[in-house]
Amino acid sequence: MSDTVRTWRHIQQRYNLIGTKCTTCGELFFPSRVVCPNCRRKGNLEPFQFSGKGKIHTFSVIRSAPDNFKKSAPYAVAVVELEEGAKLTSQLVDCDVEDIEIGRIREDGEDGVISYGYKFKVIK
């Protein structure tokens, strides 16, 4: 799938953190699913917008980056646990990688435009 097609196909979930919620069991999923793995065909999924707030579950600092990201190194990639419970992998931005701690992030804020991936800012 080309990058352009992939970008447009996933634009809702990328820019709005839209996943799904099973109305049968209450489980939340991100990214969206078409079938609830718990309820299977008895499940009923509906769109669900996540808040974008959460905490850093774990992270890694990339110091030796691949060619496309060499100008950004060092940078941090984290598993972010959203307040609603879903976890996603994200780049952490606008922070000193030495100051990152597990448990602290905030939503993308006034100037935040998510571009081709999920990014979170660290709270100090």
XYZ file of N, CA, C and O in Angstrom:
496
model
N 0.855 -1.167 0.000
C 0.000 0.000 0.000
C 0.903 1.233 0.000
O 1.844 1.330 0.761
N 0.590 2.188 -0.879
C 1.432 3.388 -0.944
C 1.241 4.239 0.301
O 0.226 4.171 0.981
N 2.243 5.069 0.603
C 2.169 5.939 1.774
C 0.990 6.899 1.696
O 0.342 7.189 2.690
N 0.701 7.415 0.499
C -0.414 8.349 0.334
C -1.743 7.685 0.655
O -2.552 8.227 1.401
N -1.960 6.513 0.110
C -3.203 5.774 0.361
C -3.317 5.433 1.843
O -4.366 5.626 2.460
N -2.249 4.950 2.435
C -2.256 4.589 3.853
C -2.568 5.807 4.723
O -3.338 5.729 5.672
N -1.970 6.949 4.402
C -2.205 8.173 5.168
C -3.680 8.559 5.138
O -4.282 8.822 6.163
N -4.281 8.591 3.965
C -5.686 8.990 3.860
C -6.616 7.959 4.477
O -7.625 8.310 5.088
N -6.299 6.693 4.342
C -7.158 5.650 4.892
C -7.213 5.714 6.414
O -8.230 5.431 7.017
N -6.112 6.110 7.042
C -6.033 6.118 8.501
C -6.109 7.529 9.097
O -5.805 7.703 10.272
N -6.550 8.511 8.307
C -6.507 9.893 8.780
C -7.373 10.118 10.020
O -6.968 10.831 10.927
N -8.549 9.506 10.111
C -9.407 9.700 11.272
C -8.735 9.216 12.558
O -8.713 9.906 13.558
N -8.203 8.005 12.537
C -7.595 7.490 13.765
C -6.292 8.203 14.082
O -5.960 8.402 15.239
N -5.551 8.644 13.079
C -4.283 9.321 13.338
C -4.473 10.699 13.956
O -3.794 11.076 14.885
N -5.380 11.476 13.400
C -5.537 12.847 13.859
C -6.531 13.002 14.995
O -6.608 14.056 15.603
N -7.299 11.991 15.270
C -8.322 12.103 16.301
C -8.249 11.005 17.349
O -9.077 10.970 18.249
N -7.286 10.107 17.251
C -7.182 8.965 18.158
C -8.518 8.240 18.288
O -9.032 8.022 19.378
N -9.092 7.895 17.139
C -10.364 7.183 17.147
C -10.100 5.693 17.041
O -9.444 5.219 16.120
N -10.608 4.973 18.015
C -10.530 3.517 18.040
C -11.934 2.958 18.033
O -12.843 3.579 17.478
N -12.117 1.831 18.676
C -13.446 1.244 18.768
C -13.715 0.767 20.184
O -12.794 0.501 20.959
N -15.001 0.675 20.494
C -15.456 0.171 21.787
C -16.476 -0.920 21.524
O -17.386 -0.764 20.715
N -16.314 -2.042 22.227
C -17.297 -3.122 22.126
C -18.413 -2.806 23.125
O -18.172 -2.717 24.330
N -19.620 -2.635 22.624
C -20.741 -2.320 23.509
C -21.228 -3.553 24.266
O -21.981 -3.420 25.223
N -20.766 -4.723 23.873
C -21.142 -5.948 24.575
C -20.309 -6.142 25.843
O -20.840 -6.341 26.923
N -18.964 -6.035 25.719
C -18.099 -6.278 26.881
C -17.458 -5.006 27.438
O -16.862 -5.025 28.506
N -17.538 -3.885 26.697
C -16.986 -2.622 27.164
C -15.512 -2.412 26.875
O -14.950 -1.370 27.200
N -14.841 -3.370 26.247
C -13.410 -3.273 25.940
C -13.158 -2.202 24.878
O -13.927 -2.043 23.937
N -12.061 -1.453 25.059
C -11.656 -0.411 24.112
C -10.446 -0.885 23.315
O -9.561 -1.549 23.861
N -10.387 -0.499 22.030
C -9.308 -0.943 21.157
C -8.729 0.228 20.376
O -9.454 1.077 19.874
N -7.404 0.248 20.293
C -6.715 1.182 19.423
C -5.488 0.486 18.878
O -4.707 -0.048 19.666
N -5.344 0.453 17.554
C -6.223 1.024 16.551
C -7.559 0.286 16.477
O -7.746 -0.745 17.116
N -8.455 0.822 15.657
C -9.795 0.255 15.515
C -9.744 -1.210 15.116
O -8.826 -1.644 14.429
N -10.738 -1.931 15.556
C -10.903 -3.329 15.168
C -12.264 -3.495 14.516
O -13.170 -2.709 14.762
N -12.398 -4.537 13.725
C -13.693 -4.822 13.111
C -14.419 -5.942 13.841
O -15.618 -6.112 13.670
N -13.671 -6.708 14.660
C -14.252 -7.792 15.449
C -13.669 -7.712 16.853
O -12.465 -7.557 17.022
N -14.512 -7.828 17.861
C -14.032 -7.859 19.239
C -13.405 -9.228 19.496
O -14.078 -10.255 19.310
N -12.124 -9.287 19.910
C -11.494 -10.580 20.150
C -12.082 -11.316 21.357
O -11.928 -12.528 21.467
N -12.762 -10.596 22.241
C -13.387 -11.236 23.403
C -14.744 -11.827 23.066
O -15.048 -12.962 23.429
N -15.572 -11.050 22.395
C -16.965 -11.452 22.129
C -17.152 -12.105 20.767
O -18.201 -12.686 20.497
N -16.166 -11.952 19.906
C -16.227 -12.445 18.527
C -17.466 -11.886 17.824
O -17.755 -10.739 17.923
N -18.248 -12.727 17.180
C -19.375 -12.213 16.400
C -20.534 -11.710 17.253
O -21.434 -11.052 16.756
N -20.528 -11.990 18.536
C -21.574 -11.471 19.414
C -21.308 -10.022 19.809
O -22.171 -9.339 20.332
N -20.094 -9.580 19.577
C -19.716 -8.216 19.931
C -20.267 -7.196 18.959
O -20.511 -7.492 17.788
N -20.465 -5.998 19.450
C -20.926 -4.889 18.622
C -19.951 -3.731 18.828
O -19.868 -3.182 19.914
N -19.211 -3.390 17.780
C -18.195 -2.350 17.887
C -18.722 -1.022 17.363
O -19.427 -0.968 16.359
N -18.353 0.056 18.083
C -18.702 1.396 17.651
C -17.474 2.278 17.776
O -16.574 1.998 18.569
N -17.396 3.372 17.011
C -16.249 4.272 17.103
C -16.131 4.862 18.514
O -17.131 5.114 19.179
N -14.882 5.078 18.945
C -14.625 5.650 20.262
C -13.455 6.608 20.150
O -12.400 6.245 19.629
N -13.631 7.841 20.622
C -12.550 8.822 20.581
C -11.813 8.834 21.914
O -12.398 9.098 22.958
N -10.517 8.528 21.856
C -9.667 8.561 23.044
C -9.294 10.008 23.360
O -9.224 10.854 22.475
N -9.024 10.286 24.613
C -8.740 11.653 25.071
C -7.378 12.169 24.614
O -7.172 13.365 24.506
N -6.430 11.284 24.383
C -5.072 11.705 24.057
C -4.244 11.953 25.299
O -3.096 12.365 25.213
N -4.812 11.709 26.461
C -4.085 11.881 27.723
C -3.708 10.508 28.260
O -4.441 9.549 28.089
N -2.564 10.442 28.913
C -2.132 9.168 29.449
C -0.804 9.299 30.155
O -0.444 10.371 30.632
N -0.076 8.184 30.189
C 1.225 8.186 30.859
C 2.203 7.320 30.083
O 1.809 6.454 29.302
N 3.479 7.584 30.305
C 4.517 6.788 29.663
C 4.599 5.459 30.400
O 4.848 5.413 31.598
N 4.372 4.378 29.675
C 4.444 3.039 30.247
C 5.895 2.555 30.266
O 6.372 2.003 31.243
N 6.585 2.773 29.159
C 8.012 2.474 29.034
C 8.540 3.268 27.848
O 7.764 3.731 27.021
N 9.865 3.450 27.764
C 10.422 4.221 26.651
C 11.845 3.773 26.351
O 12.484 3.099 27.149
N 12.313 4.195 25.182
C 13.679 3.929 24.769
C 14.207 5.164 24.043
O 13.479 5.793 23.278
N 15.464 5.501 24.282
C 16.090 6.626 23.599
C 16.900 6.076 22.431
O 17.745 5.195 22.611
N 16.602 6.595 21.239
C 17.290 6.166 20.019
C 18.448 7.130 19.780
O 18.239 8.306 19.503
N 19.654 6.636 19.897
C 20.835 7.483 19.708
C 21.506 7.212 18.356
O 22.133 8.084 17.784
N 21.375 6.007 17.855
C 21.920 5.643 16.554
C 20.730 5.390 15.629
O 20.235 4.273 15.521
N 20.277 6.448 14.990
C 19.028 6.411 14.224
C 19.242 5.932 12.793
O 20.326 6.082 12.240
N 18.165 5.403 12.175
C 18.240 5.066 10.754
C 18.388 6.350 9.927
O 18.128 7.454 10.412
N 18.783 6.215 8.675
C 19.095 7.366 7.826
C 18.008 8.437 7.805
O 18.306 9.621 7.887
N 16.749 8.047 7.721
C 15.658 9.024 7.628
C 15.460 9.829 8.906
O 14.767 10.847 8.895
N 16.030 9.382 10.026
C 15.816 10.046 11.309
C 17.111 10.552 11.945
O 17.105 10.994 13.084
N 18.219 10.500 11.214
C 19.511 10.904 11.777
C 19.504 12.338 12.290
O 20.104 12.637 13.316
N 18.798 13.250 11.613
C 18.759 14.651 12.036
C 17.993 14.830 13.347
O 18.167 15.822 14.034
N 17.141 13.879 13.689
C 16.336 13.975 14.913
C 17.014 13.345 16.121
O 16.595 13.561 17.250
N 18.034 12.544 15.897
C 18.663 11.803 16.999
C 19.415 12.744 17.932
O 19.966 13.750 17.482
N 19.449 12.475 19.214
C 18.727 11.384 19.858
C 17.251 11.751 20.056
O 16.914 12.916 20.243
N 16.388 10.755 19.965
C 14.965 10.966 20.195
C 14.422 9.781 20.971
O 15.055 8.729 21.040
N 13.269 9.984 21.566
C 12.677 8.937 22.404
C 11.420 8.383 21.762
O 10.626 9.107 21.165
N 11.264 7.073 21.894
C 10.055 6.370 21.471
C 9.495 5.709 22.721
O 10.248 5.111 23.493
N 8.178 5.845 22.905
C 7.568 5.328 24.131
C 6.338 4.501 23.835
O 5.693 4.675 22.803
N 6.014 3.622 24.764
C 4.707 2.979 24.784
C 3.892 3.841 25.738
O 4.231 3.984 26.912
N 2.855 4.473 25.204
C 2.013 5.366 25.981
C 0.716 4.643 26.325
O 0.055 4.095 25.445
N 0.390 4.643 27.611
C -0.867 4.049 28.058
C -1.872 5.178 28.218
O -1.723 6.044 29.080
N -2.878 5.202 27.354
C -3.899 6.233 27.414
C -4.758 6.066 28.660
O -4.865 4.962 29.205
N -5.380 7.156 29.124
C -6.222 7.101 30.319
C -7.278 6.010 30.229
O -7.652 5.406 31.224
N -7.750 5.752 29.023
C -8.802 4.758 28.827
C -8.273 3.330 28.792
O -9.049 2.384 28.710
N -6.947 3.155 28.828
C -6.361 1.834 28.934
C -5.625 1.313 27.714
O -4.784 0.439 27.835
N -5.927 1.818 26.528
C -5.233 1.348 25.321
C -3.788 1.827 25.346
O -3.475 2.871 25.920
N -2.900 1.061 24.732
C -1.485 1.428 24.649
C -1.097 1.596 23.192
O -1.554 0.848 22.331
N -0.233 2.593 22.920
C 0.263 2.778 21.572
C 1.704 3.244 21.615
O 2.156 3.806 22.613
N 2.410 2.991 20.539
C 3.804 3.403 20.431
C 3.841 4.797 19.829
O 3.124 5.088 18.869
N 4.674 5.665 20.395
C 4.707 7.060 19.986
C 6.105 7.633 20.151
O 6.871 7.189 20.994
N 6.396 8.649 19.370
C 7.616 9.422 19.575
C 7.318 10.500 20.608
O 6.226 11.081 20.620
N 8.252 10.771 21.498
C 8.114 11.868 22.461
C 8.857 13.066 21.889
O 9.996 12.936 21.444
N 8.218 14.232 21.902
C 8.806 15.414 21.258
C 8.902 16.580 22.228
O 8.301 16.571 23.298
N 9.648 17.595 21.812
C 9.805 18.843 22.576
C 10.260 18.603 24.003
O 9.725 19.190 24.953
N 11.235 17.728 24.167
C 11.759 17.458 25.500
C 13.213 17.014 25.390
O 13.655 16.567 24.343
N 13.928 17.158 26.473
C 15.293 16.649 26.560
C 15.177 15.168 26.900
O 14.534 14.804 27.891
N 15.779 14.308 26.095
C 15.640 12.865 26.316
C 16.170 12.430 27.678
O 15.771 11.397 28.197
N 17.039 13.235 28.281
C 17.580 12.894 29.598
C 16.566 13.176 30.718
O 16.725 12.684 31.830
N 15.528 13.959 30.432
C 14.538 14.325 31.448
C 13.285 13.456 31.425
O 12.367 13.670 32.213
N 13.209 12.507 30.515
C 11.999 11.679 30.394
C 11.913 10.704 31.558
O 12.899 10.100 31.954
N 10.721 10.579 32.093
C 10.457 9.636 33.179
C 9.197 8.850 32.856
O 8.260 9.386 32.264
N 9.165 7.620 33.278
C 7.962 6.817 33.108
C 6.843 7.465 33.902
O 7.032 7.874 35.036
N 5.679 7.595 33.263
C 4.507 8.104 33.944
C 4.108 9.525 33.614
O 3.067 9.973 34.046
N 4.893 10.278 32.809
C 4.546 11.689 32.594
C 4.444 12.045 31.119
O 5.430 12.001 30.396
N 3.250 12.436 30.671
C 3.051 13.036 29.349
C 1.860 13.972 29.424
O 1.156 14.038 30.416
N 1.625 14.700 28.342
C 0.400 15.481 28.218
C -0.049 15.437 26.771
O 0.692 15.011 25.891
N -1.262 15.915 26.519
C -1.762 15.899 25.156
C -0.968 16.860 24.285
O -0.202 17.666 24.793
N -1.183 16.805 22.978
C -0.308 17.527 22.065
C -0.387 19.039 22.161
O 0.480 19.724 21.659
N -1.372 19.634 22.792
C -1.370 21.053 23.109
C -1.738 21.985 21.974
O -2.221 21.577 20.929
N -1.476 23.299 22.197
C -1.896 24.351 21.273
C -1.294 24.210 19.880
O -1.961 24.422 18.882
N -0.023 23.881 19.801
C 0.667 23.859 18.519
C 0.779 22.460 17.921
O 1.400 22.281 16.894
N 0.170 21.465 18.532
C 0.393 20.085 18.122
C -0.410 19.658 16.918
O -1.623 19.698 16.912
N 0.278 19.277 15.882
C -0.345 18.638 14.740
C 0.343 17.296 14.606
O 1.558 17.228 14.452
N -0.411 16.234 14.715
C 0.174 14.909 14.602
C 0.434 14.640 13.127
O -0.468 14.720 12.313
N 1.651 14.350 12.763
C 2.024 14.168 11.374
C 2.682 12.814 11.166
O 3.793 12.582 11.624
N 1.982 11.913 10.500
C 2.496 10.601 10.138
C 2.897 9.752 11.334
O 3.805 8.962 11.263
N 2.273 9.933 12.433
C 2.561 9.116 13.599
C 2.072 9.804 14.850
O 1.649 10.953 14.814
N 2.131 9.127 15.948
C 1.654 9.668 17.205
C 2.819 10.266 17.959
O 3.874 9.665 18.059
N 2.615 11.468 18.465
C 3.669 12.135 19.221
C 3.048 12.729 20.467
O 1.929 13.236 20.429
N 3.763 12.677 21.563
C 3.299 13.230 22.819
C 4.388 14.125 23.389
O 5.572 13.915 23.139
N 3.980 15.113 24.178
C 4.920 15.978 24.870
C 5.010 15.539 26.326
O 4.017 15.146 26.923
N 6.192 15.654 26.884
C 6.438 15.280 28.273
C 6.063 16.437 29.180
O 6.374 17.585 28.902
N 5.398 16.155 30.309
C 5.063 17.157 31.320
C 6.228 17.285 32.267
O 6.805 16.284 32.689
N 6.561 18.498 32.633
C 7.650 18.706 33.597
C 7.087 19.159 34.906
O 6.069 19.696 35.049
